[in-house]
XYZ file of C-alpha atoms in Angstrom:
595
model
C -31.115 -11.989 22.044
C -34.484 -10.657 20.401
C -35.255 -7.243 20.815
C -38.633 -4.834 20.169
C -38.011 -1.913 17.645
C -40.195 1.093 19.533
C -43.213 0.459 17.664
C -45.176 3.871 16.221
C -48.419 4.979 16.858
C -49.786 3.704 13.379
C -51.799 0.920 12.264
C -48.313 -0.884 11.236
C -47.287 -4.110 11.961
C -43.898 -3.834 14.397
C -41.847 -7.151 14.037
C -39.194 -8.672 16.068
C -36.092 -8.782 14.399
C -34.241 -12.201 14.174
C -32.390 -12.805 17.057
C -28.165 -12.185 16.667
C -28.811 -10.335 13.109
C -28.678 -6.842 11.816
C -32.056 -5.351 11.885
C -32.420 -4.177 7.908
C -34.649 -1.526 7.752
C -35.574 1.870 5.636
C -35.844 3.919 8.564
C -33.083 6.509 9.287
C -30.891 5.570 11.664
C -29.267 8.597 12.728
C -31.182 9.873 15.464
C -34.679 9.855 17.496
C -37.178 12.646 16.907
C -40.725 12.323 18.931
C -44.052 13.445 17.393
C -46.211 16.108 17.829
C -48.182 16.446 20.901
C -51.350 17.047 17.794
C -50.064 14.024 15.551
C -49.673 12.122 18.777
C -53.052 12.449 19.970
C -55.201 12.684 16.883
C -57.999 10.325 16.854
C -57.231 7.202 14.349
C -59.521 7.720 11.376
C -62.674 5.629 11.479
C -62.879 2.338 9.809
C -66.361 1.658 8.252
C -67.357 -2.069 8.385
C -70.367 -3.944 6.992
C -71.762 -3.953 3.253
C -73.152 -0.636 4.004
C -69.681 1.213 3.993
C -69.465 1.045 -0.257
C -73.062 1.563 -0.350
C -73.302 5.018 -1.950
C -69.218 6.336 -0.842
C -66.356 5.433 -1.715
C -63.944 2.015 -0.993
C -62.086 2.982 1.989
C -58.421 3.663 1.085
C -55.518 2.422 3.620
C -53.870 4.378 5.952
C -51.449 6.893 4.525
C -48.108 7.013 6.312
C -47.794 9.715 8.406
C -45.318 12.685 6.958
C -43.045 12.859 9.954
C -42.210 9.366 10.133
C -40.912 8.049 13.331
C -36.645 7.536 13.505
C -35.127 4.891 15.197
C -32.149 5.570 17.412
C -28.864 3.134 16.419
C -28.561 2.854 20.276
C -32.245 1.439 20.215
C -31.714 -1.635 17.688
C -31.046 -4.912 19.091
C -26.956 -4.873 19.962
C -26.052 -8.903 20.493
C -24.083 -9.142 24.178
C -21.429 -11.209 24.769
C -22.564 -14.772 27.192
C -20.090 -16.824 28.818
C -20.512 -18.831 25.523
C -19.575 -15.954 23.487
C -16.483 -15.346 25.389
C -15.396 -19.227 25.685
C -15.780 -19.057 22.115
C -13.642 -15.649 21.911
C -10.917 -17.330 23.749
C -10.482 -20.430 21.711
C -10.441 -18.241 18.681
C -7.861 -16.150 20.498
C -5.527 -19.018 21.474
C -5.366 -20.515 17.714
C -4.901 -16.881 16.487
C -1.566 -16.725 19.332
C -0.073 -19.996 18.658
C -0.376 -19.166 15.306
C 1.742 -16.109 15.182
C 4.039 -17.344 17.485
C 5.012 -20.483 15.489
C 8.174 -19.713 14.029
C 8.122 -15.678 15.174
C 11.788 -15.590 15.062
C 12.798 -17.200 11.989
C 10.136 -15.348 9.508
C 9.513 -12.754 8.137
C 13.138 -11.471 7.837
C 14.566 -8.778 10.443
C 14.326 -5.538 9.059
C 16.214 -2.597 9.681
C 12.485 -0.755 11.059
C 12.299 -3.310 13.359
C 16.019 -2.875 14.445
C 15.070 0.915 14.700
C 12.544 0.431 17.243
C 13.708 -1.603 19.660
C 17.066 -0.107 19.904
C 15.530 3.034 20.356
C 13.367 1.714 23.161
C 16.597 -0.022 24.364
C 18.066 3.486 24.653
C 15.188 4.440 26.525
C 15.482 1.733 29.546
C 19.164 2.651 29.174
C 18.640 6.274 30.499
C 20.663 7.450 27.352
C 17.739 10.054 25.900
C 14.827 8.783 23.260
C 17.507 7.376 20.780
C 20.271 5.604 20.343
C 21.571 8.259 18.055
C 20.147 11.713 17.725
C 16.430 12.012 18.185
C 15.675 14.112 15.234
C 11.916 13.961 14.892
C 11.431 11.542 12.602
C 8.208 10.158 14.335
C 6.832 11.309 17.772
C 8.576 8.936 20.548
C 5.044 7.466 21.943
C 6.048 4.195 19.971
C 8.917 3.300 21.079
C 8.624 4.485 24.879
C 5.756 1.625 24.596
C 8.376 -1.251 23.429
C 10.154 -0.177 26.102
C 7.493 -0.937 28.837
C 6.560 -4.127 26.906
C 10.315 -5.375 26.816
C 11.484 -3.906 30.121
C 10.557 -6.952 32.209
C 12.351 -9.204 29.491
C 15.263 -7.662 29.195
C 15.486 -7.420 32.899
C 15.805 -10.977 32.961
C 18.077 -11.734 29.990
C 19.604 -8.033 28.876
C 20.855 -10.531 26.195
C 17.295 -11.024 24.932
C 16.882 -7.339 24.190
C 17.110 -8.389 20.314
C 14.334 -7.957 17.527
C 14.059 -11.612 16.796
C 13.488 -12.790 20.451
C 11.770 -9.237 21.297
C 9.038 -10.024 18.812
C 7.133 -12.269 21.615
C 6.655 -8.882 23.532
C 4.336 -7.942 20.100
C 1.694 -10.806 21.255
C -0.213 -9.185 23.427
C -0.695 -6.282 20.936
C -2.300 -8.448 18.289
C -4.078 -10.335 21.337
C -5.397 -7.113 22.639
C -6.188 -6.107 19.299
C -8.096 -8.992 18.018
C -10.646 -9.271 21.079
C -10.899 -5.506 20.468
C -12.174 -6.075 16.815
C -14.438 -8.461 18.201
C -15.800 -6.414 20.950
C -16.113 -3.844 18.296
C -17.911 -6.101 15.727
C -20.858 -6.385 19.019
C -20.848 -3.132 19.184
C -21.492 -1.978 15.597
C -24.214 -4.772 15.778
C -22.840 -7.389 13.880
C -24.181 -10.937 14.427
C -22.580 -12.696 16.415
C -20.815 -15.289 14.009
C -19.970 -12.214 12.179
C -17.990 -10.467 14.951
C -16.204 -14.186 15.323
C -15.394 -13.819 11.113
C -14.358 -10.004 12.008
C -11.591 -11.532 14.801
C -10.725 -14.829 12.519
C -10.059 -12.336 9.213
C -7.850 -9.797 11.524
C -5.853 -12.779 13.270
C -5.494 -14.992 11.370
C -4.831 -13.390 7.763
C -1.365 -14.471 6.353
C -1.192 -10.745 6.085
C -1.148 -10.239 10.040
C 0.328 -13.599 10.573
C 3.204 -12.002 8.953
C 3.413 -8.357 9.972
C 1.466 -8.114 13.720
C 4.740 -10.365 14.710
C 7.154 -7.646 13.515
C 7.904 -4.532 15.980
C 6.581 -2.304 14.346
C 4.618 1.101 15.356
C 1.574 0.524 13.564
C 1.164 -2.801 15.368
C 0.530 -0.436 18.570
C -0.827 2.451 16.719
C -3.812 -0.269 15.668
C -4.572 -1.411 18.996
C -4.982 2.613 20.327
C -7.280 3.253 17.575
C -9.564 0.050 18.003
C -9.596 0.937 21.256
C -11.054 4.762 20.566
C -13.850 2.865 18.303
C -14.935 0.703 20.852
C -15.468 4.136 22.750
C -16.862 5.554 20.471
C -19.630 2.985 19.429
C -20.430 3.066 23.434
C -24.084 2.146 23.889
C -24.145 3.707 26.842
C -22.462 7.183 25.311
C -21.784 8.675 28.158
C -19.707 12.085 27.548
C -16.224 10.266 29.278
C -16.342 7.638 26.616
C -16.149 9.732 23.745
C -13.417 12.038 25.871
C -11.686 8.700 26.331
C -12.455 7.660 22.490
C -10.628 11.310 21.733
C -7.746 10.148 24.200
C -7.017 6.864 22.662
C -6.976 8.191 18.959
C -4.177 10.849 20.032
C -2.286 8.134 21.477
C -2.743 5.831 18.259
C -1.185 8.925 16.379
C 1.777 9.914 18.611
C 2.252 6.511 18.274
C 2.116 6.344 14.089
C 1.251 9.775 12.823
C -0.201 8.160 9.548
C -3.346 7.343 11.881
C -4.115 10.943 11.285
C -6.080 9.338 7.949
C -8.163 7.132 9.864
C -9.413 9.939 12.391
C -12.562 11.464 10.004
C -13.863 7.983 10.777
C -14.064 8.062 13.821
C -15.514 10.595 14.308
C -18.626 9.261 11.555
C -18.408 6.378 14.728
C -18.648 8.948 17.166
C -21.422 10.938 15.565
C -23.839 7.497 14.814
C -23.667 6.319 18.007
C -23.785 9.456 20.320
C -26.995 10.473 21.895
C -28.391 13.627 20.093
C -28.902 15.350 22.509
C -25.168 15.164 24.032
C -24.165 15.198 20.378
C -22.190 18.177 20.195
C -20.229 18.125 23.501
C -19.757 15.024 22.950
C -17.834 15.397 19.605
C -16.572 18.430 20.784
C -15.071 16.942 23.856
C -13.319 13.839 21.976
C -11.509 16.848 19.548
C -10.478 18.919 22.012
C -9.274 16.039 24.231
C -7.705 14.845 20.901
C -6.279 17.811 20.100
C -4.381 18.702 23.405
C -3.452 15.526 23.775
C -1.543 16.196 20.431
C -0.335 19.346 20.968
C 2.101 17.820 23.959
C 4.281 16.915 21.025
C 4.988 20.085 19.450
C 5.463 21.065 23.007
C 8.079 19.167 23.692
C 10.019 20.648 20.921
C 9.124 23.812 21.918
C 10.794 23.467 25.405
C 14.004 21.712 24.043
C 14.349 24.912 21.812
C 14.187 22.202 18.862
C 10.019 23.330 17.099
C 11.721 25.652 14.935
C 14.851 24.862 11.621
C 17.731 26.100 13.383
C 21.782 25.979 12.934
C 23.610 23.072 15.355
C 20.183 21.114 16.355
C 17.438 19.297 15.137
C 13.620 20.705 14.728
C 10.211 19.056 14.911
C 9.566 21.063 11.769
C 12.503 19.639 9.747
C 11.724 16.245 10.877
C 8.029 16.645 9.406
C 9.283 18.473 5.949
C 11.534 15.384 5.338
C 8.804 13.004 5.975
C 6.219 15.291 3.347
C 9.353 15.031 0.984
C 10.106 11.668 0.664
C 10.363 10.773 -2.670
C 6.977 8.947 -4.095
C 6.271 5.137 -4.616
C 4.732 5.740 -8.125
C 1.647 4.542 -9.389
C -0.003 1.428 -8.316
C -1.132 0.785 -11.808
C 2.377 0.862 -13.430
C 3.936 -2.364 -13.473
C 7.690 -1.956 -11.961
C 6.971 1.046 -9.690
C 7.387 0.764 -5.508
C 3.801 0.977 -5.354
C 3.401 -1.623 -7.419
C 5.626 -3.878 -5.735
C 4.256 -3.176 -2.524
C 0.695 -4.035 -3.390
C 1.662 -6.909 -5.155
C 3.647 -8.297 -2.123
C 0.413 -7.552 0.019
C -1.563 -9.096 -2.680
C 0.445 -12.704 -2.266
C -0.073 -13.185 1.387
C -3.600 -12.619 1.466
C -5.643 -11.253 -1.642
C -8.963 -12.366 0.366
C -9.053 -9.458 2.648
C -8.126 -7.127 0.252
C -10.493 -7.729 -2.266
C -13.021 -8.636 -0.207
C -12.765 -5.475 2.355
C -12.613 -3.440 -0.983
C -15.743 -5.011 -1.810
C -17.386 -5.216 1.550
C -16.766 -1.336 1.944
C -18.542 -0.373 -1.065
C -21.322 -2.806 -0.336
C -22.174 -0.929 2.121
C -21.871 2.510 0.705
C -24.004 1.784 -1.741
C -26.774 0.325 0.694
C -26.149 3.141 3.389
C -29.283 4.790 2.649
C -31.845 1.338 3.677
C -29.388 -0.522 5.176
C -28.689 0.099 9.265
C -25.764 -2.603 9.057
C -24.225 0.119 6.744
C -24.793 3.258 8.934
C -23.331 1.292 11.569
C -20.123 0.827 9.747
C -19.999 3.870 8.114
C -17.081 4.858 10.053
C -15.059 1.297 9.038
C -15.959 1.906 5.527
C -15.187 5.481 5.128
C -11.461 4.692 7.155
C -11.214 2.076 3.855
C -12.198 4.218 1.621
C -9.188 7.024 2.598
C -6.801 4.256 2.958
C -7.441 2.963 -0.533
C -7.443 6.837 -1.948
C -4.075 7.585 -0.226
C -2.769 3.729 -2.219
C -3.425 5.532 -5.010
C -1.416 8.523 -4.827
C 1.452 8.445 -7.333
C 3.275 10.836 -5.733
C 3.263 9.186 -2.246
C 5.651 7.272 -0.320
C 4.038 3.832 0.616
C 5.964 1.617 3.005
C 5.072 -1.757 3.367
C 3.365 -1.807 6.810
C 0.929 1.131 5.653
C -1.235 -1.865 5.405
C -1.181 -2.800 9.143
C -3.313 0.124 9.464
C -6.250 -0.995 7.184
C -6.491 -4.389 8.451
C -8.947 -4.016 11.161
C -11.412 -1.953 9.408
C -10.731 -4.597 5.762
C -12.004 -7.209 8.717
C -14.590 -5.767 10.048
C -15.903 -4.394 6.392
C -15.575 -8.128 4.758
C -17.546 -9.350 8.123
C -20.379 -6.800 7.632
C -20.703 -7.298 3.903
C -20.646 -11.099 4.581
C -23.959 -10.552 6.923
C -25.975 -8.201 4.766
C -26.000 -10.944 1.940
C -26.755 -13.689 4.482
C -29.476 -11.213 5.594
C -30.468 -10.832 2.737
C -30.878 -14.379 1.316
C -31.870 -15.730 4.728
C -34.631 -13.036 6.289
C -35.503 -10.401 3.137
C -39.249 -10.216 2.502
C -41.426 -8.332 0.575
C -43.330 -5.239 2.255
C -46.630 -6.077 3.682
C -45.344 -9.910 4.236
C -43.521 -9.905 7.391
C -46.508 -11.972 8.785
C -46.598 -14.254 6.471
C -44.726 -17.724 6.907
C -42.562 -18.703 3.864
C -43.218 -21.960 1.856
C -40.687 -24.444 3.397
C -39.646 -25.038 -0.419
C -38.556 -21.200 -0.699
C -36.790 -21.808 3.118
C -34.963 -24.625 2.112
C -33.775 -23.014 -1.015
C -32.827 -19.965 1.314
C -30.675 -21.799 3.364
C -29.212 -23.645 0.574
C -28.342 -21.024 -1.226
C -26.432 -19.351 1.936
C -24.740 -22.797 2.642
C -23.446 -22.852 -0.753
C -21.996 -18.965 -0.503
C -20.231 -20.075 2.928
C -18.895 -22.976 0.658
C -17.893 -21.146 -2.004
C -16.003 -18.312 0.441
C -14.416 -21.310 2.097
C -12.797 -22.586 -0.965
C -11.767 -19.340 -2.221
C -10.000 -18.472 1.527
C -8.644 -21.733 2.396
C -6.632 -22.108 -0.613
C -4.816 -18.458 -0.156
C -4.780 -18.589 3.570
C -3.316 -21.934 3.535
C -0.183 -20.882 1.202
C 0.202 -17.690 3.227
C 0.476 -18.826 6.434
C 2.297 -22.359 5.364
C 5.381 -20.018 4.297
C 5.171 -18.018 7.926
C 4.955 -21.096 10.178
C 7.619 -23.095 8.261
C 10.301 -20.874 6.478
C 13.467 -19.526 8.056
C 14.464 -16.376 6.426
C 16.718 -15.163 9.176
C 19.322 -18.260 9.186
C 21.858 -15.664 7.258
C 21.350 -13.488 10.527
C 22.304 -15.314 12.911
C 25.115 -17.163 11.152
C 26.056 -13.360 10.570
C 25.934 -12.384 13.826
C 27.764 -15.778 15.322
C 30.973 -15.079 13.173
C 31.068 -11.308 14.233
C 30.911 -12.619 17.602
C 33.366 -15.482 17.246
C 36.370 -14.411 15.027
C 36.555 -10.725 15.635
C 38.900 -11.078 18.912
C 38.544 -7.366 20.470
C 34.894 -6.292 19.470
C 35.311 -3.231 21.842
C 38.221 -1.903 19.768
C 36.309 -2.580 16.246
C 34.125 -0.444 14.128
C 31.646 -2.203 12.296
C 28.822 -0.439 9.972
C 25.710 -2.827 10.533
C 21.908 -2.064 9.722
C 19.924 -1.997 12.536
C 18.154 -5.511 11.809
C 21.645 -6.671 14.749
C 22.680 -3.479 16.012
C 21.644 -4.704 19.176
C 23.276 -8.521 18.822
C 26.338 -6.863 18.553
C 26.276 -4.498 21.293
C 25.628 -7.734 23.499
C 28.759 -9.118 21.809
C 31.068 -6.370 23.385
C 30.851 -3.742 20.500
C 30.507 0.085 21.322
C 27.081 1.182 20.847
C 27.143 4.101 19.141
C 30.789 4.667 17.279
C 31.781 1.217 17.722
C 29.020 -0.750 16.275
C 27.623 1.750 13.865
C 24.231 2.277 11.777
C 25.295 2.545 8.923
C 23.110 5.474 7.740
C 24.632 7.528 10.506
C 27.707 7.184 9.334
C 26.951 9.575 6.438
C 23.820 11.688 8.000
C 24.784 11.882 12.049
C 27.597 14.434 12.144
C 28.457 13.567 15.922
C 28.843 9.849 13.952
C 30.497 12.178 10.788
C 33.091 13.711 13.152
C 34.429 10.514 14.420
C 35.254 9.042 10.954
C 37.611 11.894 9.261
C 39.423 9.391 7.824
C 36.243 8.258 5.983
C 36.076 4.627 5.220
C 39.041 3.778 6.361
C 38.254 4.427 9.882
C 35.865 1.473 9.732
C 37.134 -2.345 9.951
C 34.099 -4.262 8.867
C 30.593 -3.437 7.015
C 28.075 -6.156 7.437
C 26.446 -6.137 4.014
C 22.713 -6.885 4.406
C 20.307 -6.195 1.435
C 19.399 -2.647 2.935
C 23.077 -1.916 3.361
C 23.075 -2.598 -0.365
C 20.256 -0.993 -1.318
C 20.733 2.548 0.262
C 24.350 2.791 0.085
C 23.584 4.472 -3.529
C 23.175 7.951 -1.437
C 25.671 7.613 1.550
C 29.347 8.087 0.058
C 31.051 6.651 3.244
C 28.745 3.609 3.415
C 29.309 3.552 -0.578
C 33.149 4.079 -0.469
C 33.059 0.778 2.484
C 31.389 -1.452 -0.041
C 33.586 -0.193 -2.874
C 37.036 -0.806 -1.114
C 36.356 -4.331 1.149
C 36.254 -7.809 0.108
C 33.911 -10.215 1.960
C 35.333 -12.743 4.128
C 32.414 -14.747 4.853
C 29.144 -15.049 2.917
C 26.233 -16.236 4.283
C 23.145 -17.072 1.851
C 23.120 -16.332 -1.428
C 21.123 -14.092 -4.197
C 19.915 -10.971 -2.955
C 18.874 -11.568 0.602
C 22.378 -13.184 1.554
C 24.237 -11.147 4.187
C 27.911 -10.547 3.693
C 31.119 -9.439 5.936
C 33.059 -7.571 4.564
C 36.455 -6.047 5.382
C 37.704 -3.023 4.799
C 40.705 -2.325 2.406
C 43.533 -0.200 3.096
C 42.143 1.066 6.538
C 44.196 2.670 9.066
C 42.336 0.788 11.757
């Protein structure tokens, strides 16, 4: 699609930019402004012509540019639409990206105990048993979870047996699904080329990275999608005042669905800003914070009516729950070798380095060009959410899980994409000033192309390589064999489940609760066994109240600060192993118990 830049009343040439590429241009982008009524209808100055114009007066200078130059509106530039093509195209892309992170969903990564979390959680939910299966203490709004619920409801309808995280992690599909065409749809908007937008969607799908942790259940999985979505508002070209209200909407769900989207939120509201109409500027913004804001205030008022907003003896307190998560004890540095940080980065760093580095590199790209490049104002707001998110990896005193990542994928995407078109604009269209007219030499054409051939080559071999190893372990490996055998033998030799109290981590809290145990005080978390006193109360005889722990490598891990948990390791002996090294899962039974 070709589109004419409003041409000024000058004696300058007003060209056509390629058709599906960013138009690259000095001019500011930022808003419109309109001339003078005197500037607008001032005479053009005369041209003399003939050899009598030197005769006796001086050569006749050019034009000078006139000193309010005329702005061009980011609404105005060319914005490539989506054909029936286009959205073929989309949904091939879309159905590699789903069989791809469906193969093998259930057997890798491994269960985790967030994922466990979660989904039992929702499970309590459908259950009519409150917004947890223990004590709701505030530890993140509920938003999250109430969605798993709706997304598993119809499942576990079917099959309540299915209500499990490794079989529950097809209901995270139609997240990344959703998610991916919104990345696309976002890429259009922004302006990116169309092949561009396609990279955008192929770098967010199909990244070992989101192979491996858009099939988890995990909130930032839905936190992503709510945030694309108030982007794609945002960036509305036809900014009418309910999109940004809607864009203000779907960012307060995103964080009362993850409250770490709280980073991303400056922005979008750069998005916002670019793309509204200056005019409507200010309500506009104005509307998308205040819907925002009392959107976000709903949680805070919830704890307010349950009596719970405030630290309190005998209950739980929204402002307790927020202290502890300010207080968590920090990762360390990135840079020092041996540090949680480190570790984490690294790990992120050996699915998929591509996406890192290059999203690092695509952001500042376009910082750096921001001030003559329109591709760059366009995705200032991507670039800028980068930029925090690789600030806030640098904390030493932070806590960084290993899904803070999930978060930074879309906007890594869509940076890389956008980097990856100003360089093919630039070897492909760039001219010098005064030669847009001008046809290039078909020598200095073919070298063009061949030059951008051999960069697509060159990314190719650098991607493949990683993406191959990445996803290879993903599709093929089963890490969660030591799971289910786990599971199997709780299920098979323990002969009255209902009567036996087992400390588990959530990873097949709900597996057991299938299997006949007691949700709750039968089949036990095993971190409520030290922190839940309605858990607390029903053990006074400590450990030995407890038949069985199931030793999994977070049981291990975090016993260190949970004396009961650390007292059931201490005084059991395992009676069935299942793996081995650190990730094997063992049962163990308790010593001396009274049970």
């Amino acid at each position: 699609m070709t589109s004419t830049l409003p041409a000024a009343t000058t004696n300058r040439t007003t060209t056509r930019p390629p058709a599906g590429t960013p138009a690259e241009t000095t001019t500011d982008s930022t808003e419109t402004t309109q001339m003078t009524a005197a500037t607008a209808t001032a005479p053009a100055p005369a041209q003399e012509t003939g050899p009598a114009a030197g005769a006796g007066t001086a050569a006749p200078r050019r034009p000078r540019r006139r000193a309010a130059v005329e702005r061009i509106s980011l609404a105005l530039l060319p914005r490539p639409r989506a054909t029936r093509t286009d959205v073929l195209l989309c949904l091939g892309l879309l159905t590699v990206i789903m069989v791809v992170q469906a193969w093998n969903i259930t057997r890798f990564p491994n269960l985790s105990d967030d994922e466990g979390t979660y989904l039992a959680q929702a499970w309590a939910v459908q259950q009519g048993d409150g917004l947890a299966h223990y004590t709701y203490w505030y530890d993140h709004p509920p938003v999250g979870w109430l969605q798993i619920a709706l997304l598993t409801w119809i499942p576990s309808l079917i099959s309540p047996d299915w209500m499990t995280v490794a079989t529950m992690r097809y209901a995270m599909l139609p997240v990344g699904a959703v998610s991916a065409v919104l990345v696309y749809a976002l890429a259009l908007r922004l302006r990116l080329p169309r092949w561009s937008a396609f990279a955008a969607m192929a770098l967010f799908g199909l990244s070992p990275l989101s192979v491996v942790l858009q099939r988890e259940i995990f909130l930032d999985n839905l936190a992503v999608l709510w945030i694309l979505l108030a982007f794609w508002l945002a960036a509305s070209p036809s900014r009418h005042l309910w999109h940004h209200f809607g864009a203000g909407l779907a960012a307060a769900v995103s964080v009362l669905t993850k409250e770490t989207m709280l980073l991303v939120l400056p922005a979008l509201l750069v998005t916002m800003w670019r793309h509204s109409h200056p005019e409507t500027r200010k309500f506009a913004v104005t509307g998308a914070i205040t819907s925002c804001v009392l959107v976000g205030l709903l949680y805070p008022l919830f704890a307010l009516l349950n009596s719970e907003l405030f630290p309190g003896a005998g209950h739980v307190s929204l402002i307790d729950g927020i202290v502890y998560q300010l207080s968590r004890p920090g990762s360390g540095s990135l840079f020092e070798p041996g540090t949680g940080s480190h570790a984490v980065v690294q790990s992120w760093l050996y699915y998929d380095s591509v996406i890192i580095y290059g999203g690092l590199a695509g952001a500042a790209l376009l910082v750096v060009t921001h001030r003559w490049s329109v591709t760059a104002r366009a995705l200032a707001g991507p670039a800028l959410a980068v930029v925090i998110l690789a600030v806030v990896v640098t904390r030493p005193s932070g806590y960084l899980p290993a899904m803070y990542v999930i978060q930074a994928l879309p906007f890594l995407a869509l940076v890389l994409a956008a980097g990856a078109a100003s360089v093919t604009h630039a070897v492909l269209r760039r001219r010098r000033p005064g030669r847009e007219g001008i046809p290039q030499r078909r020598a200095v054409t073919v070298a063009r192309w061949t030059a951008a051939v051999a960069l697509g080559v060159a990314a190719v071999a650098v991607v493949a390589p990683t993406w191959y190893q990445g996803n290879k372990t993903a599709l093929t490996e089963d890490a969660n064999a030591s799971y289910r055998a786990a599971v199997a033998w709780m299920g098979r030799e323990v002969a009255e489940p209902a009567d036996t109290r087992v400390l588990v981590d959530d990873a097949v809290w709900l597996d057991l609760v299938h299997q006949g145990y007691e949700p709750g005080t039968g089949v036990i978390w095993f971190y409520k066994a030290d922190l839940d006193p309605a858990v607390t109360e029903t053990l006074p005889g400590g450990y030995r109240d407890i038949d069985y722990v199931v030793s999994s490598p977070t049981v291990r891990r975090d016993a260190v600060d949970l004396p009961i948990v650390k007292d059931a390791l201490e005084n059991s002996t395992p009676v069935a192993v299942f793996g081995d090294g650190e990730d094997r899962i063992e049962i163990r039974r308790i010593a001396g118990g009274d049970r």
